[in-house]
Coordinates of C-alpha atoms in Angstrom, one line a residue:
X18 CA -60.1 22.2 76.4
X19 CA -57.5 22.1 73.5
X20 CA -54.3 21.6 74.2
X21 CA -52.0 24.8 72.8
X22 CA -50.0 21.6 70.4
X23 CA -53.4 20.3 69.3
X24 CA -54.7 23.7 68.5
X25 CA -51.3 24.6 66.4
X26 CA -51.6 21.6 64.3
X27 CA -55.2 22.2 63.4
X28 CA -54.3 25.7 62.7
X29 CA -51.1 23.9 60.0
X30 CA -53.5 21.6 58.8
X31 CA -56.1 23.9 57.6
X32 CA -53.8 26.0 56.4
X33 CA -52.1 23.3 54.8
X34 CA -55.0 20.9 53.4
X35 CA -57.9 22.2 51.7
X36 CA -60.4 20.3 53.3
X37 CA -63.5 21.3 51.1
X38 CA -61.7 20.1 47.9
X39 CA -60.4 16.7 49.9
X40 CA -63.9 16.1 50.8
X41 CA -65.5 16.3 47.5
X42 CA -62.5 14.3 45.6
X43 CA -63.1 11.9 48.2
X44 CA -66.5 11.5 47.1
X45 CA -66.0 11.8 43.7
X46 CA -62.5 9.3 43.7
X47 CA -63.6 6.8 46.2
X48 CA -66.8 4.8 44.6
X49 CA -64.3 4.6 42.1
X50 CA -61.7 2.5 44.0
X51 CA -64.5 0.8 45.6
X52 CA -65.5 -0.7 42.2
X53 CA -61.3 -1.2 41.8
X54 CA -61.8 -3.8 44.5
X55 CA -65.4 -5.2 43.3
X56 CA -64.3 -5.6 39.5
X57 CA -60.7 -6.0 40.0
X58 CA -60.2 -4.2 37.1
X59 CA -57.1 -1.9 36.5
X60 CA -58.4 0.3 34.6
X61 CA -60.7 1.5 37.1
X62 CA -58.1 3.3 39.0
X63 CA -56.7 5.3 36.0
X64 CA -60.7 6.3 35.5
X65 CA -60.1 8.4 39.0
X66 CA -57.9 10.9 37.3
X67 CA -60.2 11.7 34.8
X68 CA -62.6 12.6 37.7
X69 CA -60.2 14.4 39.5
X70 CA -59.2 16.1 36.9
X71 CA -63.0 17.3 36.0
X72 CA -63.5 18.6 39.4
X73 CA -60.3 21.1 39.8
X74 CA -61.8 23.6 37.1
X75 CA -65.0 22.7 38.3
X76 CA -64.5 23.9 41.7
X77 CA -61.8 26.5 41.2
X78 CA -64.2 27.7 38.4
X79 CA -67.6 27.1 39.6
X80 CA -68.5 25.3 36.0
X81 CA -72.0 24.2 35.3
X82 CA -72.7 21.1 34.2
X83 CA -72.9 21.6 30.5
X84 CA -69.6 23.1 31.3
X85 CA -68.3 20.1 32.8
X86 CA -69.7 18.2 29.9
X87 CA -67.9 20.3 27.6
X88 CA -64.2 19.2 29.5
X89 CA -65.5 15.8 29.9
X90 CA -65.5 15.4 26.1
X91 CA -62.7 17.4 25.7
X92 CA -60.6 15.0 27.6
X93 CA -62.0 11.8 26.2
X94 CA -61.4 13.1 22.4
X95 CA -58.0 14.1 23.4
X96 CA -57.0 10.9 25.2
X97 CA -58.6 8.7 22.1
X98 CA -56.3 11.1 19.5
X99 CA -53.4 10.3 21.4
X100 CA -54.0 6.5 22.3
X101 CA -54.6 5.6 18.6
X102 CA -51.7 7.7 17.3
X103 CA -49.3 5.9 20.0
X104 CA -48.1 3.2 17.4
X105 CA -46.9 6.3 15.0
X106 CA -44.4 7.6 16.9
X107 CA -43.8 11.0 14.6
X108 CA -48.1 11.3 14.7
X109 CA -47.9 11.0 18.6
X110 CA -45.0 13.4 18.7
X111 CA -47.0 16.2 16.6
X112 CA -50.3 15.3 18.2
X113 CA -48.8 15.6 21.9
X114 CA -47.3 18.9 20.7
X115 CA -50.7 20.3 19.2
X116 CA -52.4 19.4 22.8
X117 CA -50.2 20.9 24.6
X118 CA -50.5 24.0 22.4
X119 CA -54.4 24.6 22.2
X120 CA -54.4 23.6 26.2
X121 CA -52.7 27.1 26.5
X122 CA -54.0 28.8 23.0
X123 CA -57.5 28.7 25.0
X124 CA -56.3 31.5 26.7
X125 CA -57.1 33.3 23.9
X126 CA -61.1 33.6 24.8
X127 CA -60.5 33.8 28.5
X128 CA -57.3 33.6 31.2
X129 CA -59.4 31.0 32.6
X130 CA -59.6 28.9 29.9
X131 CA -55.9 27.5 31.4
X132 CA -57.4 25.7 34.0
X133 CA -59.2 23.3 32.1
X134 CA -56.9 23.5 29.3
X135 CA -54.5 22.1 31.3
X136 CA -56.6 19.7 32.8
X137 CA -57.3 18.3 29.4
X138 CA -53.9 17.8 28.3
X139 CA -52.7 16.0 31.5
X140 CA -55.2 13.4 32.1
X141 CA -55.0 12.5 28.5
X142 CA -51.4 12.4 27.8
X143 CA -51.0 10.3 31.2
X144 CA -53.3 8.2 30.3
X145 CA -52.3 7.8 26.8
X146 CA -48.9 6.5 28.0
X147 CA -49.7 4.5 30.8
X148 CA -52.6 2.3 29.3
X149 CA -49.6 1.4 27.1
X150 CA -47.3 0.6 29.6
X151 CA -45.3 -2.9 29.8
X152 CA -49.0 -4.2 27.4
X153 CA -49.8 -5.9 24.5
X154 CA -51.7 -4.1 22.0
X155 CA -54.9 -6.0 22.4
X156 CA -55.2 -6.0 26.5
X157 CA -53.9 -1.7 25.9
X158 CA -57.0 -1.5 23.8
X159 CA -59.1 -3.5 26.2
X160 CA -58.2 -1.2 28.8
X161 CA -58.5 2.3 27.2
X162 CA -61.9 1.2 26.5
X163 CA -62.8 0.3 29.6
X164 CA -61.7 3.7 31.0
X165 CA -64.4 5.1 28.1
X166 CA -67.0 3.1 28.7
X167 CA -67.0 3.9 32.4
X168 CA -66.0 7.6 32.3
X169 CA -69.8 8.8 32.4
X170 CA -69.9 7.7 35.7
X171 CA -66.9 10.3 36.7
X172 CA -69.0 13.1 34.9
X173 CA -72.1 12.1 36.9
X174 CA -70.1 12.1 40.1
X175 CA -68.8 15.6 39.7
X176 CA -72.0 17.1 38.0
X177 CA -73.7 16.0 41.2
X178 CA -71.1 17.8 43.3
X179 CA -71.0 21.0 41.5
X180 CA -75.2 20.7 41.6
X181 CA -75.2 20.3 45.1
X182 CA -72.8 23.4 45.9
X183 CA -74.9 26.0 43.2
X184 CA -78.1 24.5 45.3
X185 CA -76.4 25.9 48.5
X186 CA -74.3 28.8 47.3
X187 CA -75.2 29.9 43.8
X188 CA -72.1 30.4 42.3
X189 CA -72.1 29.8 38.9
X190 CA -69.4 31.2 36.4
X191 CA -71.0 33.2 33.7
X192 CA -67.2 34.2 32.2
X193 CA -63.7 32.1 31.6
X194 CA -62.3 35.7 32.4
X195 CA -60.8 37.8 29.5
X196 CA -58.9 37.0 26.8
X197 CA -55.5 36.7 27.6
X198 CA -53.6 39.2 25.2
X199 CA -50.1 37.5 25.2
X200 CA -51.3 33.6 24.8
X201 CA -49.1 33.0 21.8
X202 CA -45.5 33.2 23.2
X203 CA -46.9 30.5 26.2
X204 CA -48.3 28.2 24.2
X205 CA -46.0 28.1 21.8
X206 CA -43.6 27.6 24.5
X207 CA -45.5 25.0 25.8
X208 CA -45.5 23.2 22.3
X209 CA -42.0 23.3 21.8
X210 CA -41.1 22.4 25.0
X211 CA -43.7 19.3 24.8
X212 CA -42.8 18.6 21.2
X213 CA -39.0 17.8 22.5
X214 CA -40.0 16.0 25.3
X215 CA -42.3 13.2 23.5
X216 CA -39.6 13.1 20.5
X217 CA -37.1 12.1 23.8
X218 CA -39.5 9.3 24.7
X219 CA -40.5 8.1 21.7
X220 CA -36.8 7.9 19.9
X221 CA -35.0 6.6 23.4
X222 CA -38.1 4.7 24.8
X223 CA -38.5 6.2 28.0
X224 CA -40.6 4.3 31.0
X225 CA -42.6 6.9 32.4
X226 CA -42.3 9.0 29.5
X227 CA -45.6 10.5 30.6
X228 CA -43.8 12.3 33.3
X229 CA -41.7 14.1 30.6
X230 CA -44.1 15.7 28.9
X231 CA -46.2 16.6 31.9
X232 CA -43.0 18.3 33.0
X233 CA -42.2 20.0 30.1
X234 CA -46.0 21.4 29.9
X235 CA -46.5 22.2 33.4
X236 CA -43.4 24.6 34.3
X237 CA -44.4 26.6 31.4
X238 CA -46.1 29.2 33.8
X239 CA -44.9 32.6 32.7
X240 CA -41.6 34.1 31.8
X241 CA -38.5 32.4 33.1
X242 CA -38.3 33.6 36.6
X243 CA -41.8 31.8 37.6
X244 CA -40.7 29.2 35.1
X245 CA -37.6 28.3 36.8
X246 CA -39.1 28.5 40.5
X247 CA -41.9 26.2 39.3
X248 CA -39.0 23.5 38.3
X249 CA -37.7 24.1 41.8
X250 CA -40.4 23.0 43.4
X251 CA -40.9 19.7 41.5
X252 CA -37.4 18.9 41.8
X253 CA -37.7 19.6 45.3
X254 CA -40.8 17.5 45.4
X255 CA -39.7 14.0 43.5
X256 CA -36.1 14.7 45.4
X257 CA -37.9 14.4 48.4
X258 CA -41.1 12.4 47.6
X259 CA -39.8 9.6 45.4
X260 CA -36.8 7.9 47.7
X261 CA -39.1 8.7 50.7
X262 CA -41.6 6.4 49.0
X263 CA -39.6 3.8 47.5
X264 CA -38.0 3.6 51.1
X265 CA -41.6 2.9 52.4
X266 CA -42.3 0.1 49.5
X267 CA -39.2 -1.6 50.7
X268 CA -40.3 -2.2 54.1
X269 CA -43.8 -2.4 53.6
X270 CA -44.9 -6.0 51.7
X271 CA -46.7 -5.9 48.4
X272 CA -50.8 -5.3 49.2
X273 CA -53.5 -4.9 46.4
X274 CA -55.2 -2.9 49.2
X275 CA -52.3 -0.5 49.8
X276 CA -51.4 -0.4 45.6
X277 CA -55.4 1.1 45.4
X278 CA -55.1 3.3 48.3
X279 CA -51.5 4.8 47.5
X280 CA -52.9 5.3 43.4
X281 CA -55.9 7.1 45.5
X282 CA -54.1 9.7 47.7
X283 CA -51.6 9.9 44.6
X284 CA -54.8 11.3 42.8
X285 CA -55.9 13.1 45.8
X286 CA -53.1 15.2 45.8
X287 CA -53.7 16.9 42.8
X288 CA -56.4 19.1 44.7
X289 CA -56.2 19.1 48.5
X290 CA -52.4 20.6 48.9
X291 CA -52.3 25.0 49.2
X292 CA -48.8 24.6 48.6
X293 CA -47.7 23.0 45.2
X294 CA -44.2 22.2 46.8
X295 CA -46.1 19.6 49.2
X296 CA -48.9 18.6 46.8
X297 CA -46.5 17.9 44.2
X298 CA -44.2 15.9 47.2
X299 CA -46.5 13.6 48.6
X300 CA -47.5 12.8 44.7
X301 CA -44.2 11.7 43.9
X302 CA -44.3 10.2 47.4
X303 CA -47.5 8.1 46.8
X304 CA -46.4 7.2 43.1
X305 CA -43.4 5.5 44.2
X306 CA -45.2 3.4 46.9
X307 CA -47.6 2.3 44.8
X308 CA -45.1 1.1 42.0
X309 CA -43.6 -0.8 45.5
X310 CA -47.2 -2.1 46.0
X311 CA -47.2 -3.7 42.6
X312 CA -43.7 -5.1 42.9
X313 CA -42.5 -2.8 40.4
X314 CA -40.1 -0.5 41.8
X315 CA -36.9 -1.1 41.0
X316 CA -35.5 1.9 39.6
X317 CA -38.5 4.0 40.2
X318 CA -36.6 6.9 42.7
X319 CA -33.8 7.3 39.7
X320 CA -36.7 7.3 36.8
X321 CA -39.2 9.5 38.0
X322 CA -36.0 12.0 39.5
X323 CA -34.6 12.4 35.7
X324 CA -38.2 11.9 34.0
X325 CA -39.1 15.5 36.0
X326 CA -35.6 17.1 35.4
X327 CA -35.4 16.2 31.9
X328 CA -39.0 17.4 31.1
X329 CA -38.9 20.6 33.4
X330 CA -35.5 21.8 31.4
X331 CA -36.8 21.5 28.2
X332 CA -39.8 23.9 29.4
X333 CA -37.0 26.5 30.5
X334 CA -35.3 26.0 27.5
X335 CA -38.4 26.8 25.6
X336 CA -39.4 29.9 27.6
X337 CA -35.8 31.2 27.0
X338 CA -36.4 30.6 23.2
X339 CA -39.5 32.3 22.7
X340 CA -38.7 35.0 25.7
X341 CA -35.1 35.7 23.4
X342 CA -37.0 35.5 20.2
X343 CA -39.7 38.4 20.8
X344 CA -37.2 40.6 22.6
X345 CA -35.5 40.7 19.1
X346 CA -38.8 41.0 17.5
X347 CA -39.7 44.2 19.6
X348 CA -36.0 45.7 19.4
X349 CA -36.1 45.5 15.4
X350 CA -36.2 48.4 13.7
X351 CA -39.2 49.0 11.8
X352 CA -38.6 50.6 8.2
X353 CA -40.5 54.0 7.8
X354 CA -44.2 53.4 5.8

């Protein structure tokens, strides 16, 4: 008989921790780290982001496979724009802006075309920056390709998912919704508020500058109020998560093992947390004991604290903007016909 303790934590727990989605990125993420440990290859472990980040709209949005196929090629076109622009730093700059615009312009044929839209953008800036990272031109190269070349075998994994659920529920989305008739203001928002961000981390250099314009993109949710809470919760979350896990990395000793398995719960999170607060904590969390892992985190708590703050304010600043600038738009007088 369950103990009233035992019963109470299940109770959090399934609350907490969407299992279903846990159990199909596990599927999905972990042959991937497998062949991390068979190859040895880096690059293997950024390919699990592009898988996780194919299966959130596919779940959340019951995409069939052509569907998937579509995002799939979305992402990869979108991450080689941005890769091969990298050297021009103004190019990069407008390019980064321009994603980060269409991933909300989408909008425009269907609310639900966010989902995806944003899970083009962030895979492929991330990835985009961090193939880059601390690299020589050649051995960058090297490794965005091998994240191409193996990508197919993310798409198959989550094709096979989403074919096994329609075989035992049927739900297939016929719709991305209906057009969203304010997309403009939020996606120009998003552009601006991007735009600044990779001009901040291209002109000073930032490590990490990834986390900037993933920021600046992501608390672009709304007007400011939703805006503003959303930068709450991921300050909250890297206040919490990053010291927590560069605390662990200190007394923990430097593992291959444990660098795969914090990058892999670091991906996980994206999808199995109900509350963003906690998803978005144990990231940070995860993130920081992996740079440990790899011997790399000096500095980390500070970096990834101001990368979120820095990219998060210019969002704000950039819902203000446009939020100030239509108000004035609507208020004007309009002269008689």
């Amino acid at each position: 008989m369950n103990s009233p303790t035992t019963t109470s934590l299940r109770d959090v727990l399934s609350r907490e921790i969407k299992i279903a989605e846990l159990l199909r990125a596990l599927i999905v993420v972990g042959p991937i780290v497998a062949a991390y440990f068979i190859a040895r290859e880096t690059a293997l472990l950024n390919l699990g982001l592009v898988a996780v980040s194919l299966l959130i709209p596919a779940l959340r949005l019951h995409l069939p496979p052509k569907a998937i196929a579509w995002h799939y090629l979305a992402i990869l076109v979108t991450f080689a724009a941005l890769f091969l622009a990298a050297p021009v730093k103004p190019l990069f700059v407008v390019l980064t802006a321009l994603a980060g615009f269409l991933a909300v312009a989408a909008t425009r044929y269907g609310e639900h075309f966010r989902t995806p839209g944003n899970w083009v953008f962030i895979p492929a800036v991330y990835l985009a920056c961090e193939v880059r990272e601390g690299v020589s031109a050649s051995e960058a190269l090297r490794h965005a390709g091998v994240i191409i070349a193996s990508s197919p075998i993310a798409l198959a994994l989550v094709c096979a998912i989403r074919i096994y659920d329609q075989r035992r529920q049927g739900d297939v989305a016929t719709t991305f919704g209906r057009p969203a008739a304010a997309w403009f203001l939020p996606a120009l928002a998003t552009a601006m508020a991007v735009f600044a961000a990779a001009a901040l981390v291209e002109i000073l250099d930032l490590a990490q500058g990834q986390w900037v314009m993933w920021s600046a993109a992501s608390v672009v949710v709304g007007d400011l109020t939703a805006s503003t809470d959303k930068l709450k919760q991921r300050a909250i979350g890297a206040f919490v998560g990053v010291p927590l896990g560069f605390l662990a990395g200190m007394v923990l000793p430097q593992s291959r093992v444990g660098y795969a398995l914090a990058v892999l719960a670091a991906t996980l999170t994206l999808i199995s947390f109900s509350r963003y607060v906690l998803g978005f904590g144990l990231r940070c969390f995860f993130i920081a004991l992996a740079a440990s892992f790899a011997g790399g985190a000096s500095g980390i708590a500070e970096e990834r604290i101001v990368n979120v703050l820095i990219g998060g304010t210019f969002g704000l600043i950039a819902v203000a903007l446009t939020e100030i600038v239509w108000l004035r738009v609507l208020r004007r007088p309009r002269s008689p016909g």
